[in-house]
Amino acid sequence: MLHAILADVGAAAKPDRADRDTLDPLIGLVLQGTWRIRRSIGRGGLGVVYEATHERLPKGAAVKVLRRELADHPEAFERFRREAEIACSIGAASIAEVYDLNFLPDGAPYIVMELLDGEDLSVRLAARGRLPLPEAIEICGQIVDALEATHRRGIIHRDLKPQNVFLCRVPDVAFGGLGDRIKLLDFGISKIVGSLTNLTDSGVVMGTPHHMSPEQARGDTQLIDHRTDVYALGVLLYQVLSGQLPFHAESPYAVLLKIVNEPAPLLRSHVAELPEALEAVIARALAKDPADRYPSAALLWDDLLAAVGQPFRPPGERPPRTG
């Protein structure tokens, strides 16, 4: 399944892709004499993502187009532009590569980026419920690599969740068969540490409720730093290992209240056979106070390996640290 980048919403109420593409004036358009738009591969509230091919080389790309009416909204355009610039600035193998940022004839901006083949982590979890410990740890290690590359450049992702972890299927030379190479996606609400411009004011909640840190849930934007991503990594680990989210409620607001005020249920209340030391690592990652969390994703990774006894690949055989 080709990565659609934008979340598809209300799919059941939409015409099928063939009907949409027949009516879509962008199908067949060649951008800057280079990228020919072939078909839509994702559609959401912000716009459309298309598959495109290079006119002179055997190369594909994904073209993400912001809706024209949103292009006139300064904040929406700024987030779109920032997503492209941040992905380029990190320059790591674990981040989807961006080739271009430009404008359609009608003024709508678009990003040309790496076309990914595989599935996002939310799709895998929906099909399997939870992942075996070795698979979960392997994926986590690569997410740590992506976060470390991001944090070294003073960038905080702020929206780490399964939908933004894309699993590319690649040959696994060391172990045979196919393996997962992750790509961390969607830097649209990322925060650049020390930036004089901030896209959100204090008191504005940005992110996905179930994966927010307590400081995000409170809207304390000035307190958000790399430990916010450490918290989200703890939520993600909790989810892939147990098939459950730490907090459930009937409304997003009620979820945010629980994140701020209630301790997360212990991981082993869902999966008793997991190591107790692993439970302690995730509990520290989910600490309410950032000062009580791991100061970096790399230190969480070190304790995680110690907790599970490293029954996986030796460090030199795991995909190398990126960035």
CSV table of C-alpha atoms in Angstrom, one decimal:
chain,number,residue,atom,x,y,z
A,1,MET,CA,0.0,0.0,0.0
A,2,LEU,CA,1.5,3.3,-1.0
A,3,HIS,CA,1.7,5.8,1.8
A,4,ALA,CA,-1.0,8.5,1.5
A,5,ILE,CA,0.7,11.0,3.9
A,6,LEU,CA,-2.6,12.7,4.6
A,7,ALA,CA,-5.2,10.9,6.6
A,8,ASP,CA,-8.2,9.7,4.6
A,9,VAL,CA,-11.5,10.8,6.2
A,10,GLY,CA,-15.1,9.8,5.5
A,11,ALA,CA,-14.0,7.3,2.9
A,12,ALA,CA,-17.3,5.4,2.9
A,13,ALA,CA,-19.1,8.5,1.7
A,14,LYS,CA,-16.7,9.3,-1.1
A,15,PRO,CA,-16.8,8.1,-4.8
A,16,ASP,CA,-14.2,5.5,-5.6
A,17,ARG,CA,-10.8,6.6,-6.7
A,18,ALA,CA,-11.4,5.9,-10.4
A,19,ASP,CA,-14.4,8.3,-10.4
A,20,ARG,CA,-12.5,10.9,-8.5
A,21,ASP,CA,-9.5,10.7,-10.8
A,22,THR,CA,-11.6,11.1,-13.9
A,23,LEU,CA,-12.9,14.4,-12.6
A,24,ASP,CA,-9.6,15.6,-11.1
A,25,PRO,CA,-8.0,18.3,-13.3
A,26,LEU,CA,-4.5,17.5,-11.8
A,27,ILE,CA,-4.4,14.0,-13.2
A,28,GLY,CA,-2.0,14.1,-16.1
A,29,LEU,CA,-0.5,17.5,-15.2
A,30,VAL,CA,3.3,17.8,-15.5
A,31,LEU,CA,4.8,19.8,-12.7
A,32,GLN,CA,7.8,22.0,-13.6
A,33,GLY,CA,8.3,19.9,-16.7
A,34,THR,CA,9.4,16.9,-14.5
A,35,TRP,CA,6.7,15.2,-12.4
A,36,ARG,CA,3.6,13.8,-14.1
A,37,ILE,CA,0.7,13.2,-11.8
A,38,ARG,CA,-0.7,9.7,-12.3
A,39,ARG,CA,-3.4,9.0,-9.7
A,40,SER,CA,-4.6,10.0,-6.2
A,41,ILE,CA,-3.4,7.8,-3.4
A,42,GLY,CA,-4.8,9.7,-0.4
A,43,ARG,CA,-7.4,12.3,0.4
A,44,GLY,CA,-8.1,14.1,3.6
A,45,GLY,CA,-9.3,17.4,5.1
A,46,LEU,CA,-6.1,19.3,4.2
A,47,GLY,CA,-5.8,18.1,0.6
A,48,VAL,CA,-4.8,15.3,-1.7
A,49,VAL,CA,-1.7,13.2,-2.2
A,50,TYR,CA,-0.9,11.9,-5.7
A,51,GLU,CA,1.5,9.3,-7.1
A,52,ALA,CA,3.7,10.9,-9.8
A,53,THR,CA,6.4,9.7,-12.1
A,54,HIS,CA,9.5,11.5,-13.4
A,55,GLU,CA,9.3,12.4,-17.1
A,56,ARG,CA,12.9,11.4,-17.9
A,57,LEU,CA,14.0,9.0,-15.3
A,58,PRO,CA,12.5,5.7,-13.9
A,59,LYS,CA,11.6,7.4,-10.6
A,60,GLY,CA,8.4,7.9,-8.7
A,61,ALA,CA,7.3,10.4,-6.1
A,62,ALA,CA,4.4,11.4,-3.9
A,63,VAL,CA,3.0,14.9,-4.5
A,64,LYS,CA,1.1,16.4,-1.6
A,65,VAL,CA,-1.2,19.3,-2.6
A,66,LEU,CA,-2.7,21.7,0.0
A,67,ARG,CA,-6.3,22.7,-0.7
A,68,ARG,CA,-6.4,26.0,-2.5
A,69,GLU,CA,-8.6,27.6,0.2
A,70,LEU,CA,-6.2,26.6,2.9
A,71,ALA,CA,-3.3,28.1,0.9
A,72,ASP,CA,-4.7,31.5,1.6
A,73,HIS,CA,-4.7,30.8,5.4
A,74,PRO,CA,-1.3,32.0,6.7
A,75,GLU,CA,-1.0,29.4,9.5
A,76,ALA,CA,-2.1,26.5,7.3
A,77,PHE,CA,0.5,27.5,4.6
A,78,GLU,CA,3.2,28.0,7.2
A,79,ARG,CA,2.7,24.5,8.7
A,80,PHE,CA,2.8,23.1,5.2
A,81,ARG,CA,6.0,25.0,4.3
A,82,ARG,CA,7.5,24.1,7.7
A,83,GLU,CA,6.9,20.4,7.1
A,84,ALA,CA,8.9,20.5,3.9
A,85,GLU,CA,11.7,22.5,5.3
A,86,ILE,CA,12.1,20.5,8.5
A,87,ALA,CA,12.2,17.2,6.6
A,88,CYS,CA,14.9,18.6,4.3
A,89,SER,CA,16.9,20.0,7.2
A,90,ILE,CA,17.1,16.7,9.1
A,91,GLY,CA,18.5,14.8,6.2
A,92,ALA,CA,18.3,11.4,7.8
A,93,ALA,CA,17.5,8.1,6.2
A,94,SER,CA,14.7,7.6,8.7
A,95,ILE,CA,12.9,10.8,7.5
A,96,ALA,CA,10.9,10.8,4.2
A,97,GLU,CA,13.0,12.8,1.7
A,98,VAL,CA,11.5,16.0,0.2
A,99,TYR,CA,12.5,16.9,-3.4
A,100,ASP,CA,10.7,20.2,-3.9
A,101,LEU,CA,8.2,22.8,-2.6
A,102,ASN,CA,6.4,24.8,-5.3
A,103,PHE,CA,3.0,26.1,-6.4
A,104,LEU,CA,0.4,25.0,-8.9
A,105,PRO,CA,-0.9,27.5,-11.5
A,106,ASP,CA,-3.9,28.3,-9.2
A,107,GLY,CA,-1.5,29.2,-6.3
A,108,ALA,CA,-2.0,26.0,-4.3
A,109,PRO,CA,1.3,24.8,-2.8
A,110,TYR,CA,2.6,21.3,-3.2
A,111,ILE,CA,5.4,19.2,-1.9
A,112,VAL,CA,7.2,16.5,-4.0
A,113,MET,CA,8.5,13.9,-1.7
A,114,GLU,CA,9.7,10.3,-1.5
A,115,LEU,CA,7.1,7.7,-2.5
A,116,LEU,CA,7.0,5.0,0.2
A,117,ASP,CA,5.9,1.4,-0.3
A,118,GLY,CA,4.6,-0.5,2.8
A,119,GLU,CA,2.2,0.4,5.6
A,120,ASP,CA,2.0,2.6,8.6
A,121,LEU,CA,2.2,1.2,12.1
A,122,SER,CA,-1.5,1.9,12.8
A,123,VAL,CA,-2.5,-0.4,9.9
A,124,ARG,CA,-0.3,-3.2,11.3
A,125,LEU,CA,-1.7,-2.8,14.8
A,126,ALA,CA,-5.2,-2.8,13.5
A,127,ALA,CA,-4.6,-6.1,11.8
A,128,ARG,CA,-2.6,-7.8,14.6
A,129,GLY,CA,-3.7,-6.1,17.8
A,130,ARG,CA,-0.2,-6.0,19.4
A,131,LEU,CA,3.3,-6.9,18.2
A,132,PRO,CA,5.7,-9.6,19.5
A,133,LEU,CA,8.3,-8.2,21.8
A,134,PRO,CA,11.3,-8.7,19.3
A,135,GLU,CA,9.4,-6.9,16.5
A,136,ALA,CA,8.2,-4.1,18.8
A,137,ILE,CA,11.8,-3.5,20.1
A,138,GLU,CA,13.2,-3.5,16.6
A,139,ILE,CA,10.8,-0.9,15.4
A,140,CYS,CA,11.3,1.1,18.6
A,141,GLY,CA,15.1,1.2,18.0
A,142,GLN,CA,14.6,2.7,14.6
A,143,ILE,CA,12.2,5.3,15.9
A,144,VAL,CA,14.8,6.2,18.5
A,145,ASP,CA,17.3,6.7,15.7
A,146,ALA,CA,14.8,9.1,13.9
A,147,LEU,CA,14.1,11.0,17.1
A,148,GLU,CA,17.7,11.4,18.0
A,149,ALA,CA,18.5,12.8,14.5
A,150,THR,CA,15.5,15.1,14.8
A,151,HIS,CA,16.4,16.3,18.3
A,152,ARG,CA,20.1,16.9,17.4
A,153,ARG,CA,18.8,19.6,15.0
A,154,GLY,CA,16.8,21.3,17.7
A,155,ILE,CA,13.5,19.9,16.3
A,156,ILE,CA,10.7,18.4,18.4
A,157,HIS,CA,8.2,16.3,16.5
A,158,ARG,CA,5.2,16.7,18.9
A,159,ASP,CA,2.9,14.2,17.0
A,160,LEU,CA,4.6,10.8,17.3
A,161,LYS,CA,1.9,8.2,16.8
A,162,PRO,CA,1.5,4.9,14.8
A,163,GLN,CA,0.0,6.8,11.8
A,164,ASN,CA,3.3,8.8,11.5
A,165,VAL,CA,5.5,5.8,11.6
A,166,PHE,CA,5.7,4.2,8.2
A,167,LEU,CA,7.1,0.7,7.8
A,168,CYS,CA,8.9,0.2,4.5
A,169,ARG,CA,9.6,-3.4,3.6
A,170,VAL,CA,13.2,-3.8,2.6
A,171,PRO,CA,15.6,-6.8,2.1
A,172,ASP,CA,17.2,-7.8,5.4
A,173,VAL,CA,20.7,-8.7,4.4
A,174,ALA,CA,21.9,-9.9,7.8
A,175,PHE,CA,18.9,-12.1,8.7
A,176,GLY,CA,17.4,-13.0,5.3
A,177,GLY,CA,13.9,-12.2,4.0
A,178,LEU,CA,12.4,-8.8,4.4
A,179,GLY,CA,12.6,-6.4,7.3
A,180,ASP,CA,11.1,-3.1,8.3
A,181,ARG,CA,12.8,0.3,7.6
A,182,ILE,CA,10.9,3.0,9.3
A,183,LYS,CA,10.2,6.5,8.1
A,184,LEU,CA,9.1,9.2,10.6
A,185,LEU,CA,6.4,11.3,8.9
A,186,ASP,CA,4.5,14.6,9.3
A,187,PHE,CA,6.4,17.4,10.9
A,188,GLY,CA,3.5,19.9,10.4
A,189,ILE,CA,3.3,20.8,14.1
A,190,SER,CA,6.9,20.4,14.9
A,191,LYS,CA,8.5,22.9,17.2
A,192,ILE,CA,12.0,24.3,16.5
A,193,VAL,CA,13.8,24.9,19.8
A,194,GLY,CA,14.8,28.5,20.2
A,195,SER,CA,12.9,29.8,17.2
A,196,LEU,CA,11.7,33.3,17.5
A,197,THR,CA,8.4,32.4,15.7
A,198,ASN,CA,6.0,29.9,17.2
A,199,LEU,CA,3.0,28.6,15.4
A,200,THR,CA,1.0,28.1,18.6
A,201,ASP,CA,0.3,30.3,21.5
A,202,SER,CA,0.3,29.1,25.1
A,203,GLY,CA,-3.0,27.5,25.9
A,204,VAL,CA,-3.5,26.1,22.4
A,205,VAL,CA,-3.5,22.3,22.3
A,206,MET,CA,-1.8,20.7,19.3
A,207,GLY,CA,-1.3,17.0,18.6
A,208,THR,CA,-3.3,13.8,18.8
A,209,PRO,CA,-5.1,13.5,22.2
A,210,HIS,CA,-4.2,9.9,23.1
A,211,HIS,CA,-0.5,10.4,22.3
A,212,MET,CA,-0.1,13.8,23.9
A,213,SER,CA,2.2,14.5,26.9
A,214,PRO,CA,0.7,16.2,30.0
A,215,GLU,CA,2.3,19.5,29.0
A,216,GLN,CA,0.8,19.3,25.6
A,217,ALA,CA,-2.6,18.4,27.1
A,218,ARG,CA,-2.4,21.5,29.3
A,219,GLY,CA,-1.4,23.7,26.4
A,220,ASP,CA,1.9,24.6,28.0
A,221,THR,CA,3.7,25.2,24.8
A,222,GLN,CA,6.7,26.9,26.4
A,223,LEU,CA,7.4,23.7,28.4
A,224,ILE,CA,7.4,21.4,25.4
A,225,ASP,CA,10.9,20.0,24.5
A,226,HIS,CA,12.4,16.8,23.4
A,227,ARG,CA,11.0,15.0,26.5
A,228,THR,CA,7.6,15.5,25.0
A,229,ASP,CA,8.7,13.1,22.2
A,230,VAL,CA,10.1,10.7,24.9
A,231,TYR,CA,6.6,10.6,26.5
A,232,ALA,CA,5.0,9.9,23.1
A,233,LEU,CA,7.5,7.1,22.5
A,234,GLY,CA,6.4,5.6,25.8
A,235,VAL,CA,2.8,5.8,24.7
A,236,LEU,CA,3.7,4.1,21.4
A,237,LEU,CA,5.6,1.4,23.1
A,238,TYR,CA,2.8,0.8,25.5
A,239,GLN,CA,0.4,0.5,22.5
A,240,VAL,CA,2.5,-1.8,20.4
A,241,LEU,CA,3.3,-4.2,23.3
A,242,SER,CA,-0.2,-4.4,24.8
A,243,GLY,CA,-2.6,-3.5,22.0
A,244,GLN,CA,-4.0,-0.8,24.3
A,245,LEU,CA,-3.6,2.9,24.8
A,246,PRO,CA,-2.7,4.1,28.3
A,247,PHE,CA,-5.8,6.3,28.6
A,248,HIS,CA,-9.4,5.8,27.3
A,249,ALA,CA,-12.4,8.1,27.7
A,250,GLU,CA,-15.6,9.0,25.9
A,251,SER,CA,-14.3,12.3,24.5
A,252,PRO,CA,-11.0,13.8,23.6
A,253,TYR,CA,-11.3,16.3,26.4
A,254,ALA,CA,-11.8,13.6,28.9
A,255,VAL,CA,-8.7,11.8,27.6
A,256,LEU,CA,-6.7,15.0,28.1
A,257,LEU,CA,-7.9,15.3,31.7
A,258,LYS,CA,-6.7,11.7,32.4
A,259,ILE,CA,-3.3,12.3,30.8
A,260,VAL,CA,-2.8,15.3,33.1
A,261,ASN,CA,-4.3,13.9,36.3
A,262,GLU,CA,-4.2,10.1,36.4
A,263,PRO,CA,-1.3,7.6,36.3
A,264,ALA,CA,-1.2,5.2,33.4
A,265,PRO,CA,-2.3,1.6,34.2
A,266,LEU,CA,0.8,-0.6,34.4
A,267,LEU,CA,1.7,-2.3,31.2
A,268,ARG,CA,1.7,-5.8,32.7
A,269,SER,CA,-2.0,-5.3,33.7
A,270,HIS,CA,-2.6,-6.0,30.0
A,271,VAL,CA,0.2,-8.4,29.2
A,272,ALA,CA,1.4,-10.2,32.3
A,273,GLU,CA,4.2,-12.1,30.7
A,274,LEU,CA,6.2,-9.0,29.7
A,275,PRO,CA,9.3,-8.3,31.8
A,276,GLU,CA,8.8,-6.3,34.9
A,277,ALA,CA,11.9,-4.2,34.1
A,278,LEU,CA,10.3,-3.3,30.8
A,279,GLU,CA,7.2,-2.0,32.6
A,280,ALA,CA,9.4,0.2,34.7
A,281,VAL,CA,11.1,1.7,31.6
A,282,ILE,CA,7.8,2.6,30.0
A,283,ALA,CA,6.4,4.0,33.3
A,284,ARG,CA,9.4,6.4,33.5
A,285,ALA,CA,8.8,7.5,29.9
A,286,LEU,CA,5.2,8.2,30.9
A,287,ALA,CA,6.1,10.3,33.9
A,288,LYS,CA,3.8,13.4,34.3
A,289,ASP,CA,6.7,15.7,35.0
A,290,PRO,CA,9.3,16.0,32.1
A,291,ALA,CA,12.1,16.1,34.7
A,292,ASP,CA,11.2,12.6,35.8
A,293,ARG,CA,11.3,11.2,32.3
A,294,TYR,CA,14.4,10.0,30.3
A,295,PRO,CA,16.4,13.0,29.3
A,296,SER,CA,16.8,11.5,25.8
A,297,ALA,CA,15.3,8.8,23.6
A,298,ALA,CA,18.8,7.2,23.4
A,299,LEU,CA,18.9,6.7,27.2
A,300,LEU,CA,15.4,5.2,27.1
A,301,TRP,CA,16.7,2.8,24.4
A,302,ASP,CA,19.7,1.7,26.5
A,303,ASP,CA,17.4,0.9,29.5
A,304,LEU,CA,15.0,-0.8,27.2
A,305,LEU,CA,17.7,-3.2,25.9
A,306,ALA,CA,18.8,-3.9,29.4
A,307,ALA,CA,15.2,-4.6,30.5
A,308,VAL,CA,14.6,-7.2,27.8
A,309,GLY,CA,18.0,-8.8,28.1
A,310,GLN,CA,18.9,-7.9,24.5
A,311,PRO,CA,17.5,-11.1,23.0
A,312,PHE,CA,17.6,-9.3,19.6
A,313,ARG,CA,20.2,-8.1,17.2
A,314,PRO,CA,23.5,-7.0,18.6
A,315,PRO,CA,23.8,-3.2,18.2
A,316,GLY,CA,26.1,-3.4,15.2
A,317,GLU,CA,23.6,-5.5,13.3
A,318,ARG,CA,20.6,-3.3,13.9
A,319,PRO,CA,20.1,-0.7,11.2
A,320,PRO,CA,22.7,2.0,11.9
A,321,ARG,CA,21.9,5.2,13.8
A,322,THR,CA,20.9,7.8,11.3
A,323,GLY,CA,21.6,11.5,11.0
